[in-house]
Backbone as a ProteinNet text record, in pm:
[ID]
protein_1_A
[PRIMARY]
XXXXXXXXXXXXXXXXXXXXXXXXXXXXXXXXXXXXXXXXXXXXXXXXXXXXXXXXXXXXXXXXXXXXXXXXXXXXXXXXXXXXXXXXXXXXXXXXXXXXXXXXXXXXXXXXXXXXXXXXXXXXXXXXXXXXXXXXXXXXXXXXXXXXXXXXXXXXXXXXXXXXXXXXXXXXXXXXXXXXXXXXXXXXXXXXXXXXXXXXXXXXXXXXXXXXXXXXXXXXXXXXXXXXXXXXXXXXXXXXXXXXXXXXXXXXXXXXXXXXXXXXXXXXXXXXXX
[TERTIARY]
-6068.9	-6084.5	-6000.6	-5912.6	-5817.5	-5845.3	-5863.7	-5881.7	-6021.6	-6050.9	-6182.8	-6202.7	-6306.6	-6339.6	-6256.2	-6166.5	-6088.2	-6174.1	-6119	-6194.3	-6103	-6156.1	-6073.1	-6032	-5907.8	-5861.7	-5877	-5888.7	-5904.2	-5777.4	-5662.9	-5536.4	-5439.3	-5338.6	-5242.2	-5167.5	-5141	-5062	-4915.5	-4840.1	-4696.8	-4625.9	-4516.1	-4438.5	-4383.8	-4369	-4316.3	-4173.6	-4133.3	-4002.1	-3895	-3895.2	-3789.8	-3817.4	-3718.7	-3735.1	-3816.2	-3920.8	-3998.8	-3985.3	-4009.3	-3990.4	-4108.9	-4114.3	-4206.6	-4124.1	-4185.6	-4118.8	-4139.7	-4038.2	-4046.1	-4166.2	-4212.5	-4324.2	-4453.3	-4462.9	-4584.4	-4608.8	-4501.4	-4513.8	-4526.2	-4521.9	-4521.9	-4621.8	-4649.1	-4722.9	-4871.6	-4945.6	-5085.2	-5170.8	-5150.5	-5230.2	-5348.9	-5468.7	-5589.5	-5639.7	-5661.3	-5718.8	-5862.4	-5954	-6095.5	-6149.7	-6110.2	-6163.9	-6129.2	-6018.2	-5973.6	-5985	-6033.7	-6043.5	-5911	-5804.9	-5670.1	-5580.8	-5498.3	-5395.8	-5261.9	-5189.5	-5065.3	-4953	-4829.1	-4711.3	-4665.5	-4646	-4614	-4482.8	-4390.7	-4258.7	-4249.7	-4360.9	-4361.8	-4327.2	-4218.9	-4182.8	-4284.4	-4366.5	-4467.9	-4604.1	-4607.9	-4735.6	-4808.9	-4737.9	-4804	-4867.9	-4795.6	-4851.3	-4968.5	-4962	-5073.4	-5197.5	-5179.5	-5292.6	-5349.4	-5261.5	-5309.9	-5398.4	-5360	-5439.6	-5575.5	-5587.8	-5713.5	-5796.9	-5748	-5827.5	-5779.5	-5664.7	-5608.8	-5523.3	-5574.3	-5509.7	-5446.7	-5513.5	-5468.9	-5375	-5301.1	-5211.8	-5289.1	-5407.6	-5490.5	-5530.1	-5563.3	-5598.8	-5479.1	-5361.1	-5241.4	-5208.2	-5221.7	-5193.5	-5290.9	-5416.6	-5518.1	-5486.4	-5446	-5411.2	-5287.6	-5185.5	-5062.5	-5088.7	-5180.2	-5214.1	-5277.1	-5362	-5424.4	-5320.1	-5224.9	-5119.1	-5033.9	-4995.1	-4913.1	-4987.2	-5116.6	-5197.5	-5199.2	-5212.9	-5216.1	-5080.2	-4972.1	-4837	-4813.9	-4853.7	-4836.9	-4921.7	-5043.4	-5129.2	-5062.3	-5000.6	-4935	-4813.4	-4739.1	-4620.4	-4657.6	-4774.5	-4816.7	-4913.3	-4931.8	-5035	-5018	-4898.5	-4878.9	-4887	-4831.3	-4836.4	-4980.4	-5063.2	-5203.5	-5277.4	-5243.8	-5307.1	-5274.1	-5149.1	-5108	-5178.3	-5192.4	-5261.7	-5407.6	-5474.3	-5613.7	-5622.2	-5529.5	-5531.1	-5517.7	-5430.5	-5411.1	-5535.4	-5600.5	-5723.1	-5832.8	-5847	-5950.9	-5926.6	-5800.3	-5766.8	-5803.1	-5784.4	-5808.3	-5955.4	-6031.2	-6163.9	-6281.5	-6258.3	-6371.9	-6425.9	-6558.2	-6626.2	-6687.4	-6626.8	-6677.7	-6816.5	-6896.2	-7027.4	-7012.4	-6926.6	-6902.1	-6752	-6697.5	-6552.9	-6497.4	-6581	-6531.2	-6486.6	-6535.5	-6499.7	-6355.5	-6287.3	-6150.5	-6046.4	-6088	-5996.7	-6050.7	-5976.8	-6025.2	-6045.2	-6162.2	-6195.7	-6225.8	-6193.3	-6223.5	-6372.6	-6454.6	-6599	-6650.8	-6569.2	-6610.3	-6602.5	-6523.3	-6494.2	-6594.4	-6631.8	-6729.1	-6672.5	-6756.7	-6708.6	-6635.4	-6683.3	-6617.1	-6475.1	-6456.3	-6322.7	-6228	-6276.7	-6195.6	-6157.7	-6249.9	-6221.4	-6113	-6118.8	-6016.5	-5879.6	-5873.6	-5746.5	-5692.5	-5780.8	-5737.9	-5683.7	-5749.9	-5700.6	-5563.1	-5547.2	-5420.4	-5305.1	-5335.4	-5231.9	-5202.5	-5282.8	-5263.4	-5147.6	-5087.6	-4969.2	-5000.9	-5123.5	-5157.7	-5225.8	-5219.9	-5284.2	-5213.2	-5291.4	-5236.7	-5335.9	-5295.1	-5376.6	-5511.1	-5509.4	-5634	-5729.7	-5675.6	-5760.8	-5819.7	-5741.3	-5790.8	-5908.6	-5902.8	-6012.9	-6144.6	-6138.5	-6260.5	-6324.6	-6247.2	-6296.9	-6337.7	-6304.5	-6338.3	-6415.2	-6467.1	-6550.3	-6473.7	-6454.6	-6393.1	-6499.2	-6467.8	-6562.6	-6531.2	-6624.1	-6603.6	-6477.3	-6434.3	-6311.5	-6190.1	-6085.7	-5966.6	-5898.2	-5874	-5803.5	-5867.4	-5998.7	-6073.2	-6159.2	-6154.2	-6218	-6303.6	-6406.6	-6494.4	-6476.9	-6462.6	-6434.2	-6522.3	-6592.5	-6664.8	-6563.3	-6577.8	-6479.4	-6541	-6640.2	-6698.5	-6838.2	-6887.1	-7027.6	-7110.4	-7235	-7321.4	-7345.2	-7345.1	-7362.6	-7249.2	-7124.9	-7011.8	-7018.7	-7057.7	-7068.1	-7165.9	-7277.3	-7373.4	-7314.7	-7236.8	-7173.5	-7070.1	-6992.8	-6889.6	-6951.9	-7057.9	-7124.9	-7184.1	-7241.4	-7293	-7185.3	-7065.9	-6952.8	-6910.5	-6907.1	-6869.2	-6970.2	-7096.8	-7200.4	-7188.7	-7159.6	-7141.4	-7023.6	-6915.5	-6798.6	-6829.5	-6901.6	-6935.8	-7018.4	-7102.5	-7189.5	-7117.5	-6998.9	-6922.4	-6851.2	-6791.6	-6718.1	-6568.4	-6531.9	-6390.9	-6338.5	-6209.7	-6151.2	-6149	-6172.6	-6184.7	-6098.5	-6024.2	-5946.4	-6028.2	-6025	-6104.6	-6014.6	-6064.1	-5986.1	-5967.5	-5864.9	-5845.3	-5944	-5929.8	-6026.7	-6024.5	-5919.5	-5918.1	-6035.1	-6086.9	-6199.8	-6323	-6335.3	-6451.6	-6422.2	-6296.9	-6265.9	-6152.2	-6137.2	-6022.2	-6026.2	-6146.4	-6155.5	-6254.8	-6219	-6308.2	-6310.4	-6369.8	-6374.8	-6517.4	-6541.7	-6674.5	-6709.3	-6838.1	-6882.6	-6861.4	-6853.8	-6832.3	-6695	-6602.9	-6467.7	-6451.4	-6559	-6549.4	-6636.1	-6601.5	-6685.6	-6747.8	-6880.3	-6947.5	-6963	-6921.3	-6928	-7005.4	-7106.9	-7189.4	-7133.2	-7120.6	-7071.8	-7179.2	-7133.5	-7223	-7179.7	-7277.5	-7247	-7171	-7063.8	-6978.1	-6879.3	-6885.9	-6792.4	-6684.6	-6565	-6456.9	-6420.5	-6368.8	-6315.9	-6163.7	-6100	-5954.9	-5907.4	-5818.8	-5762.6	-5629.6	-5555.2	-5429.2	-5457.2	-5379.7	-5400.5	-5383.7	-5308.1	-5284.9	-5398.6	-5500.1	-5619.7	-5681.3	-5718.9	-5788.9	-5931.2	-5968.5	-6098.7	-6157.7	-6287.2	-6356.7	-6490.7	-6568.1	-6698.6	-6805.7	-6916.5	-7029.8	-7121.7	-7204	-7299.1	-7392.9	-7427.2	-7519.6	-7662.2	-7747.8	-7887.3	-7977	-7937.2	-8015.9	-7930.6	-7973.7	-7904.8	-7769.7	-7680.3	-7547.5	-7443.3	-7319.7	-7210.1	-7097.7	-7057.5	-6944	-6839.2	-6716.3	-6607.6	-6498	-6456.7	-6337.4	-6228.1	-6126.5	-6023.2	-5893.3	-5834.3	-5709.9	-5607.5	-5490.7	-5381.9	-5284.7	-5255.1	-5156.4	-5030.8	-4923	-4803	-4684.4	-4601	-4475.7	-4362.7	-4290.7	-4183.3	-4077.6	-4031.3	-3931.6	-3981.2	-4110.4	-4165.8	-4176.6	-4228.6	-4244.3	-4108.5	-4004.5	-3872.3	-3818.9	-3871.9	-3826.5	-3898.8	-4025.2	-4104.1	-4211.2	-4211	-4313.9	-4442.4	-4555.9	-4679.4	-4739.1	-4688.8	-4744.2	-4675.3	-4541	-4467.8	-4415.8	-4430.7	-4388.6	-4238.6	-4162.1	-4016.6	-3953.8	-3822	-3750.3	-3772.1	-3819.8	-3854.8	-3734.3	-3756.7	-3657.7	-3699.8	-3629.9	-3676.7	-3655	-3757.4	-3747.4	-3795.7	-3740.9	-3777.4	-3926.2	-3986.7	-4128.9	-4153.3	-4253.5	-4293.6	-4383.9	-4385.7	-4472.7	-4432.6	-4534.2	-4509.6	-4485.2	-4496.4	-4475.8	-4562.8	-4501.9	-4574.2	-4526.7	-4458.6	-4420	-4285	-4212.7	-4079.8	-3977.9	-3875.1	-3766.4	-3634.4	-3532	-3402.8	-3309.7	-3244.1	-3146.8	-3023.6	-3002.4	-2885.5	-2903.7	-3028	-3054.2	-3038.7	-2915.1	-2886	-2952.6	-2955.4	-3016.8	-3164.4	-3231.5	-3374.7	-3395.4	-3310.5	-3326.5	-3311.4	-3225.1	-3206	-3331.2	-3419.2	-3542.5	-3650.1	-3628.8	-3732.4	-3736.8	-3855.8	-3874.7	-3912.7	-3864.8	-3901.8	-4042.7	-4130.5	-4270.3	-4308.1	-4370	-4412.9	-4527.5	-4520.1	-4627.9	-4742.7	-4864.2	-4981.9	-4992.1	-5010.1	-5016.3	-5140.3	-5239.3	-5357.9	-5321.6	-5215.8	-5181.8	-5070.2
-11955.4	-12035.3	-12160.5	-12188	-12297.8	-12406.7	-12530.1	-12643.4	-12651.2	-12761.8	-12782.1	-12689.5	-12607.8	-12521.8	-12397.8	-12369.3	-12247.6	-12127	-12008.2	-11888.7	-11788.1	-11704.6	-11605.6	-11496.5	-11451.1	-11344.2	-11209.4	-11103.3	-10970.8	-10919.3	-10979.9	-10936.5	-11054.5	-11057.5	-11167	-11174.6	-11296.6	-11313.1	-11288	-11238.3	-11218.5	-11350.9	-11347.7	-11469.8	-11520.3	-11654.2	-11709	-11662.7	-11656.1	-11603	-11709.5	-11798.3	-11897.8	-12005	-12089.3	-12191.4	-12310.9	-12342.8	-12462.8	-12557.7	-12685.8	-12788.5	-12884.1	-12964.2	-13077.2	-13203.3	-13315.3	-13443.7	-13480.8	-13541.1	-13576.4	-13665.4	-13741.7	-13834.2	-13761.6	-13630.7	-13556.3	-13552.2	-13560.1	-13555.1	-13693.4	-13798.9	-13934.2	-14029.4	-14013.4	-14116.1	-14084.2	-14190.4	-14176.3	-14106.8	-14144.9	-14091.2	-14183.5	-14128.6	-14210.5	-14222.7	-14348.2	-14376.4	-14420	-14328.6	-14352.9	-14475.7	-14495.5	-14607	-14742	-14747.7	-14875.1	-14878.3	-14768.6	-14756.8	-14793.4	-14730.1	-14771.6	-14650.7	-14653.7	-14552.4	-14608.3	-14529.9	-14579.4	-14479.3	-14525.4	-14439.7	-14429.3	-14307.4	-14287.6	-14351.8	-14369.2	-14425.6	-14574.3	-14637.6	-14779.2	-14866.7	-14944.3	-15029.4	-15141.1	-15170.6	-15275.1	-15218.5	-15089.5	-15025	-15093.5	-15127	-15188.8	-15321.6	-15405.4	-15536.1	-15521.2	-15421.1	-15396.4	-15356.1	-15267.1	-15222.3	-15336.7	-15423.6	-15539.3	-15628.5	-15643.3	-15728	-15667.4	-15535.2	-15464.9	-15447.2	-15505.2	-15500.3	-15404.4	-15339.5	-15248.3	-15331.7	-15357.5	-15454.4	-15393.5	-15296.8	-15246.7	-15127.4	-15098.6	-14983.9	-14853.8	-14848.1	-14729.1	-14704.2	-14810	-14797	-14749.3	-14804.7	-14764.2	-14617.2	-14572.1	-14431.7	-14339.1	-14380.9	-14300.6	-14290.5	-14402.2	-14402.6	-14317.8	-14332.9	-14256.4	-14107.1	-14070.1	-13928.6	-13873.3	-13952.5	-13908.6	-13893.3	-13985.7	-13977.8	-13852.9	-13830.3	-13713.4	-13583.8	-13581.4	-13462.5	-13432	-13535.8	-13515.4	-13472.5	-13530.2	-13490.3	-13343.2	-13301.1	-13161.7	-13068.9	-13112.5	-13031.2	-13006.4	-13108.9	-13094.2	-13002.1	-13010.9	-12926.5	-12778.3	-12749.8	-12612	-12562.9	-12641.3	-12612.3	-12473.8	-12442.7	-12313.2	-12198.6	-12216.8	-12110.5	-12075.7	-12177.4	-12152.9	-12089.1	-12132.5	-12074.6	-11926.5	-11890.8	-11750.7	-11666.8	-11722.2	-11650.4	-11624.4	-11724.1	-11705.6	-11602.3	-11611.8	-11520.9	-11375.7	-11350.1	-11213.5	-11160.5	-11245.9	-11204.4	-11175.2	-11263	-11245.4	-11118.5	-11095.8	-10977	-10849.6	-10850.2	-10730	-10710.7	-10821.2	-10811.7	-10852.8	-10931.5	-10985.2	-10883.8	-10874.6	-10787.3	-10873	-10876.9	-10961	-10917.7	-11014	-10987.2	-10948.4	-11021.6	-10996.6	-10977.7	-10859.4	-10839	-10870.1	-10857.8	-10877.3	-11019.7	-11118.4	-11257.5	-11289.3	-11200.2	-11226.9	-11193.9	-11129.3	-11097.3	-11164.8	-11261.7	-11339.2	-11252.1	-11261	-11186.9	-11285.6	-11249	-11336.9	-11364.4	-11268.2	-11284.9	-11394.9	-11437.3	-11545.4	-11680.7	-11689.1	-11816.4	-11845.6	-11972.6	-12015.2	-11995.4	-11961.8	-11946.2	-12069.8	-12189.8	-12313.1	-12323	-12270.8	-12273.5	-12183.6	-12067.4	-11978.8	-12048.9	-12126.4	-12199.7	-12304.3	-12373.3	-12474	-12409.4	-12296	-12224.4	-12179.4	-12125.5	-12079.1	-12194.2	-12310.1	-12426.2	-12469.9	-12478.8	-12523.9	-12430.8	-12304.1	-12207.5	-12205.7	-12275	-12275.2	-12366.3	-12340.9	-12416.3	-12561.3	-12588.9	-12725.3	-12804.7	-12755.8	-12825.3	-12958.3	-13061.7	-13191	-13259.3	-13372.7	-13441.4	-13485.1	-13544.6	-13593.1	-13478	-13366.7	-13251.6	-13196	-13200.1	-13151.3	-13234.9	-13365.1	-13452	-13415.6	-13348.5	-13303.6	-13185.6	-13120.5	-13001.7	-13029.4	-13146.4	-13180.2	-13311.1	-13347.6	-13466.4	-13575.5	-13690.3	-13805.2	-13877.8	-13910.1	-13975.4	-14123.4	-14203.6	-14349.1	-14392.3	-14315.4	-14349.4	-14319.1	-14398.4	-14382.3	-14248.5	-14174.2	-14046.4	-13948.4	-13942.8	-13843.4	-13766.7	-13634.4	-13551.4	-13443.4	-13402.6	-13295.5	-13175.7	-13058.2	-12937	-12823.5	-12751.4	-12631.5	-12525	-12471.9	-12376.3	-12239.3	-12230.2	-12100.7	-12084.5	-11961.4	-11936.9	-11968.4	-12004.6	-12032.9	-11907.9	-11791.5	-11666.8	-11646.4	-11669.6	-11654.2	-11757.3	-11880.8	-11984.2	-11940.8	-11879.8	-11831.5	-11723	-11631	-11525.6	-11583.1	-11680.7	-11741	-11817	-11892.3	-11966	-11869.2	-11758.7	-11657.3	-11603.7	-11581.7	-11533.4	-11637.8	-11765	-11872.1	-11885.8	-11876.4	-11884.5	-11767.9	-11650.2	-11532.8	-11552.9	-11610.5	-11635.7	-11741.5	-11847.7	-11953.2	-11898.5	-11801.4	-11744.9	-11641.5	-11601.9	-11504.6	-11573.3	-11491.2	-11544.3	-11556.4	-11547.5	-11558.1	-11699.7	-11713.9	-11847.2	-11921.9	-12051.9	-12132.2	-12257.2	-12286.3	-12409.4	-12517	-12638.8	-12749.1	-12859.8	-12937.2	-13052.7	-13153.1	-13238	-13341.3	-13455.1	-13563.8	-13672.7	-13746.2	-13727.6	-13789.3	-13740.5	-13621.7	-13566.6	-13655	-13726	-13811.3	-13959.6	-13998.6	-14141	-14179.8	-14107.7	-14129.3	-14259.2	-14312.1	-14430.3	-14529.9	-14613.4	-14714.8	-14841.2	-14836.2	-14950.9	-14973.1	-15088.9	-15122.7	-15036.6	-14999.8	-14918.8	-14992.1	-15125.4	-15201.2	-15177	-15126.6	-15101.3	-14960.5	-14880.4	-14740	-14709.3	-14600.2	-14543.4	-14417	-14410.8	-14294.8	-14186	-14065.6	-13951	-13839.5	-13787.9	-13682.5	-13545.3	-13459.6	-13324.1	-13240.1	-13142.5	-13046.9	-12906.2	-12821.3	-12683.1	-12617.7	-12550.3	-12473.7	-12560.1	-12692.3	-12782.2	-12830.4	-12850.8	-12903.3	-13044.3	-13121.2	-13254.4	-13247.1	-13302.6	-13304.3	-13448.3	-13474.8	-13609.7	-13600.7	-13708.7	-13713.8	-13720.9	-13650.5	-13652.3	-13790.2	-13879.1	-14012.2	-14107.7	-14062	-14143.5	-14166.6	-14287.9	-14316.2	-14262.2	-14164.8	-14102	-14062.9	-14046.7	-14009.7	-13948.6	-13919.2	-13855.9	-13940.7	-13961	-14033.1	-13935	-13983.7	-13893.6	-13829.7	-13702.3	-13635.4	-13675.1	-13684.8	-13726.4	-13608.4	-13487	-13368.6	-13244.5	-13130.7	-13004.8	-12996.7	-12915.8	-12894.1	-12917	-12942.5	-12961.8	-12865.5	-12785.2	-12694.9	-12736	-12756.5	-12796.6	-12691.8	-12652.3	-12568.4	-12658.3	-12686	-12782.9	-12709.4	-12737.9	-12673.9	-12783.3	-12774.4	-12867.9	-12801.9	-12869.5	-12820.2	-12906	-12843.8	-12918	-12871.9	-12965.4	-12935.1	-12975.3	-12877.1	-12908.2	-13001.5	-12980.4	-13074	-13218.6	-13238.7	-13375	-13428.1	-13344.3	-13387	-13416.3	-13344	-13365.1	-13505.2	-13570.4	-13705.5	-13813.1	-13787.5	-13890.7	-13823.6	-13852.6	-13799.6	-13879.9	-13815.4	-13888.5	-13948.4	-13910.5	-13962.8	-14091.2	-14091.1	-14210.6	-14292.6	-14238	-14307.4	-14336.5	-14244	-14256.5	-14122.5	-14123.6	-13999	-13914.2	-13788.9	-13710.4	-13681	-13693.1	-13653.3	-13516.1	-13411.3	-13274.8	-13222.8	-13152	-13079.3	-12937.2	-12841	-12701.5	-12681.1	-12594.5	-12566.3	-12417.4	-12366.7	-12228.1	-12217.1	-12100.9	-12081.9	-12172.7	-12233	-12317.6	-12462.7	-12495.4	-12632.5	-12725.6	-12832.6	-12927	-12918.8	-12808.9	-12787.8	-12842.4	-12905	-12956.5	-12842.6	-12852.9	-12756.9	-12831	-12758.5	-12820.4	-12800.8	-12907.9	-12899.8	-12820	-12804.6	-12732.3	-12581.3	-12538.1	-12394.8	-12347.9	-12321.5	-12290.8	-12161.8	-12062.5	-11934.8	-11955	-12033.4	-12058.7	-12139.8	-12239.9	-12324.4	-12245.1	-12142.1	-12062	-11984.3	-11961.2	-11888.2	-11977.7	-12109.8	-12200.8	-12204.5	-12219.2	-12236.3	-12380.8	-12436.1	-12571.2	-12570	-12649.6	-12652.9	-12796	-12818.1	-12951.8	-12995.4	-13119	-13172.1	-13210.6	-13173.3	-13201.9	-13350.7	-13391.1	-13532.2	-13599.4	-13520.8	-13582.4	-13651.4	-13606.5	-13659.4	-13761.4
7041.5	7161.7	7146.8	7239.3	7224.9	7325.6	7276.6	7365.6	7420.8	7489.3	7547.6	7664.2	7656.8	7769	7779.9	7682.2	7688.6	7654.7	7664.4	7629.5	7565.2	7475.3	7408.3	7503.4	7494.7	7582.7	7517	7594.9	7538.2	7473.6	7504.5	7444.7	7448	7360.4	7359.8	7491.7	7537.9	7659.6	7629.7	7728.1	7705.3	7687.7	7618.5	7597.4	7729.8	7746.5	7869.5	7893.8	8020.6	8057.7	8059.4	7967.7	7968.2	7865.7	7835.9	7732.3	7782.4	7710.4	7737.9	7620	7645.5	7544	7542.5	7437.6	7428.7	7419.6	7451.3	7428.9	7282.4	7222.7	7081.1	7050.6	7149.6	7126.8	7090.5	7123.5	7092.2	6941.3	6862.3	6717.2	6654.4	6736.1	6678.2	6742.8	6872	6946.3	6960	6991.4	7031.9	6925.9	6801.3	6691.1	6669.4	6678.8	6673.4	6529.7	6485.9	6354.9	6375.3	6347.9	6378.1	6304.5	6180.2	6101.9	6162.5	6236.5	6293.5	6445.4	6504.5	6650.3	6714.9	6666.8	6703.7	6723.4	6830.8	6852.9	6804.5	6725	6666.2	6687.1	6663.1	6661.8	6516.8	6469.5	6327.8	6289	6385.1	6356.1	6388	6418.7	6457	6336.5	6341.9	6227.5	6202.3	6302	6288	6246.9	6212	6182.9	6068.8	5962.9	5847.5	5883.8	5957.2	5994	6090.1	6178.9	6270.1	6191.8	6093.1	6012.9	5929.3	5878.1	5802.3	5888.8	6014.9	6104.6	6135.2	6110.3	6135.5	6008.3	5896.4	5773.8	5668	5689.4	5589.3	5493.9	5373.9	5285	5161.1	5097.7	4967.8	4981.2	4871.8	4870.8	4887.3	4825.7	4840.2	4983.9	5057.2	5198.7	5280.4	5250.9	5324.5	5299.5	5175.2	5144.5	5217.4	5224.2	5293.3	5442.2	5502.8	5644.9	5669.3	5582.9	5600.4	5586.8	5496.6	5480	5607.1	5673	5797.9	5908.3	5913.2	6013.9	5989.8	5863.7	5830.7	5863.4	5838.3	5866.9	6016	6098.4	6243.3	6295.6	6242.1	6283	6249.7	6130	6090.3	6176.4	6211.5	6297.4	6431.7	6486.9	6616.6	6607.3	6499.3	6483.6	6473	6415.1	6393.9	6501.1	6605.7	6705.7	6766.6	6815.5	6881.7	6782.1	6664.3	6563.7	6528.3	6505.6	6472	6588.6	6709.6	6827.9	6839.8	6815.6	6823.8	6717.7	6598.1	6491.4	6529.6	6584.7	6627.1	6738.3	6832.7	6947	6903	6806.3	6758.1	6688.7	6610.3	6541.9	6643.6	6742.3	6844.2	6924.6	6961.5	7038.9	6965.5	6832.3	6753.4	6716.6	6704.6	6643.1	6732.2	6834.5	6911.4	7011.2	7019.8	7116.1	7226.7	7345.3	7453.5	7499.4	7540.7	7598.8	7745	7816.8	7958.7	7980.6	7954	7965.2	8103.6	8206.4	8343	8371.3	8294.8	8324.5	8288.7	8216.4	8173.4	8279.1	8386.8	8496.6	8622.4	8673.1	8786.2	8909.5	8968.6	9089.6	9201.9	9324.3	9437	9448.4	9404.5	9413.2	9320.8	9222.7	9133.4	9203	9309.6	9374.9	9485.6	9496.2	9597.1	9737.4	9835.4	9973.9	10023.7	9984.9	10028.2	9971.5	9850.4	9791.4	9870.3	9912.6	9996.2	10126.7	10182.9	10306.8	10285.5	10170.1	10139.5	10127.3	10057.2	10040	10175.6	10259.3	10391	10474.2	10466	10542.3	10490.7	10358.2	10301.4	10336.6	10362.9	10398.5	10547.9	10625	10769.5	10808.3	10923.5	10966	11000.5	11043.3	11083.4	10972.3	10848.9	10737.2	10709.9	10686.1	10644.4	10551.4	10497.7	10397.4	10454.6	10571.7	10631	10658.4	10703.9	10728.4	10600	10493.5	10364.9	10316.6	10342	10299.1	10366.7	10481.6	10547.8	10475.9	10386.6	10318.3	10173.2	10122.3	9984.6	9982.4	9866.5	9853.8	9780	9844.7	9778.6	9696.6	9572.9	9483.5	9470.6	9414.9	9408.8	9335.3	9235.9	9164.9	9252.5	9238.7	9322.2	9298.6	9407.4	9403.8	9304.6	9306.1	9230.2	9329.8	9324.8	9426.1	9360.7	9430.7	9386.3	9479.2	9419.3	9495.7	9444.8	9534.6	9490.8	9449.3	9329.1	9278.2	9255.5	9169.5	9133.3	9191.8	9188.6	9221.5	9097.4	9116.4	9002.8	8919.2	8983.5	8910.3	8810.3	8855.8	8764.6	8652.7	8683.5	8580.4	8471.1	8512.3	8414.7	8325.8	8384.8	8306.3	8209.4	8256.7	8172.6	8055.5	8082.4	7975	7873.6	7923	7831.7	7740.4	7795.3	7714.5	7612.3	7652.7	7560.9	7447.7	7480.3	7377.2	7279.2	7332.9	7247.4	7152.2	7203.4	7119.4	7013.1	7052.2	6957.1	6841.4	6867.9	6765.3	6678.9	6719	6642.2	6526	6439	6324.2	6353	6480.2	6516.8	6490.9	6457.2	6438.6	6570.7	6565.6	6687.7	6676.5	6783.5	6790	6856.5	6801.7	6855.3	6908.1	7005.1	7052.4	6940.3	6954.1	6853.7	6875.3	6798.7	6805.8	6938.7	7018.9	7151.8	7236.5	7203.5	7276.9	7264.1	7150	7126.9	7142.4	7121.9	7115.3	7209	7317.8	7404.7	7481.8	7512.6	7598.1	7536.1	7432.6	7374.4	7458.6	7585	7675.7	7720.5	7782.6	7832.2	7952.7	7965.3	8078.1	8210.7	8205.2	8329.1	8387.7	8306.2	8353.1	8409.2	8404.9	8442.7	8564.4	8631.2	8736.4	8680	8677.2	8620.6	8725.8	8691.8	8783.2	8714	8782.3	8725.2	8763.2	8664.9	8690	8757.2	8835.8	8899.5	8861.7	8832.4	8797.3	8911.9	8881	8972.3	9049.6	9036.8	9104.9	9007.2	9059.7	8979.3	9020.7	8926.4	8955.2	8951.7	9053.4	9062.2	9052.5	8957.9	8944.3	8871.6	8875.6	8802.4	8653.9	8576	8432.1	8371.4	8440	8386.2	8416.9	8489.8	8504.4	8366.2	8337.3	8213	8228.3	8146.2	8163.2	8028.2	8024.7	7902	7934.1	7831.3	7848.9	7782	7853.1	7796.7	7724.1	7631.1	7563.4	7665.1	7645.2	7735.5	7700.6	7801.7	7780	7745	7786.3	7753.6	7778	7719.8	7743.8	7675.5	7732.5	7679	7787.7	7744.5	7839.6	7804.4	7903.3	7888.6	7990.9	7945.2	8034.2	8035.1	8154.1	8170.2	8225.3	8144.9	8182.2	8210	8324.2	8365.9	8395.5	8331.1	8359.1	8455.2	8566	8662.5	8646.5	8601.7	8567.8	8650.4	8689.7	8757.2	8664.1	8612.3	8518.3	8577.6	8704.3	8758.6	8760.9	8785.9	8786.2	8644	8552.9	8413.7	8349.1	8391.1	8332.8	8358.8	8460.9	8495	8414.5	8378.4	8310	8225.5	8096.1	8007.3	8027.6	8059.2	8083.5	7957	7840.5	7715.2	7670.9	7672.5	7629.7	7746.8	7869.5	7991.1	7992.2	7932.6	7929.6	7968.9	7991.7	8010.4	7886	7900.6	7782	7693.6	7563.5	7465.2	7415.8	7461.1	7442.6	7300.9	7252.9	7126.6	7152.7	7080.1	7100.6	7074.7	7155.3	7140.3	7155.2	7086.7	7103.4	7225.3	7287.6	7403.2	7518.5	7581.7	7697.7	7660	7529.2	7487.8	7568.6	7619.5	7704.2	7848.6	7883.6	8022.7	8061.8	7967.9	7999.8	7995.8	8079.9	8078.2	8062.2	8017.8	7992.2	8110.5	8152.2	8261.4	8218.9	8088.7	8039.3	8046.3	8063.8	8069.6	8214	8254.7	8394.5	8440	8353.5	8390.9	8421.6	8337.5	8360.1	8486.8	8507.7	8624.6	8753.3	8751.8	8872	8909.1	8812.8	8839.4	8901.2	8890.7	8937.8	9090.6	9143.3	9286.1	9313	9422.1	9459.3	9517.3	9456.9	9498.4	9531	9646.8	9684.8	9595.7	9545.1	9463.6	9555.1	9517.3	9600.2	9627.2	9751.9	9787.5	9733.8	9692	9631.8	9501.1	9435.5	9302.8	9311.8
[MASK]
++++++++++++++++++++++++++++++++++++++++++++++++++++++++++++++++++++++++++++++++++++++++++++++++++++++++++++++++++++++++++++++++++++++++++++++++++++++++++++++++++++++++++++++++++++++++++++++++++++++++++++++++++++++++++++++++++++++++++++++++++++++++++++++++++++++++++++++++++

């Protein structure tokens, strides 16, 4: 299982039909040091002085911090390779509880979601009309949308629980999953999740998760990326991306030099909600 809310597939996915890349910053930036509650860049020339200001004084402390940084950099470099290895093992050995959940069916989707799709496909669809079909939340440009039926959610959670109890290899989110937003609650808008509903927002929204008061929390997270948009600005370093080769889909960047691949691309309007 890869990432927060992902699920094991019954068979390996085919390789992508073209070259994808990552920005070089993925291997250097935004590395979280839990002991110091600090995000750092591994190549920052001021890193030592920053750590000293946070209480890292001795050579032993510096070596320990550097080892953690090197470990995270190596984890990111091997991310796709490890994911592929897990996927192959799961495909060969895992016995699904609910095999039907692995193939998306229209019956899994809430009737309201079908209505939203039908409206968006209509000739008179516009932004204001779309807002009549979805729920605007207190946070800026954050929306709630009915996505699945509760019956399907129950089947999917059952499958996830079955996988968690198995001996299959599992990929976990990095420490950003727990420490992504160390800010005061007064600076945040709290939004309560609802079963079968999805939250839609820009990935660059500063967001995090509060401790749950009871029960369990299962998240299915989907990133919607537009390579032509991402090619202009990396959302991680906020600069023109410096491309490095990546296995699989990388981080969704594509190369302007790959003319054959570019010819396959279709121009797609970016959703005005984002």
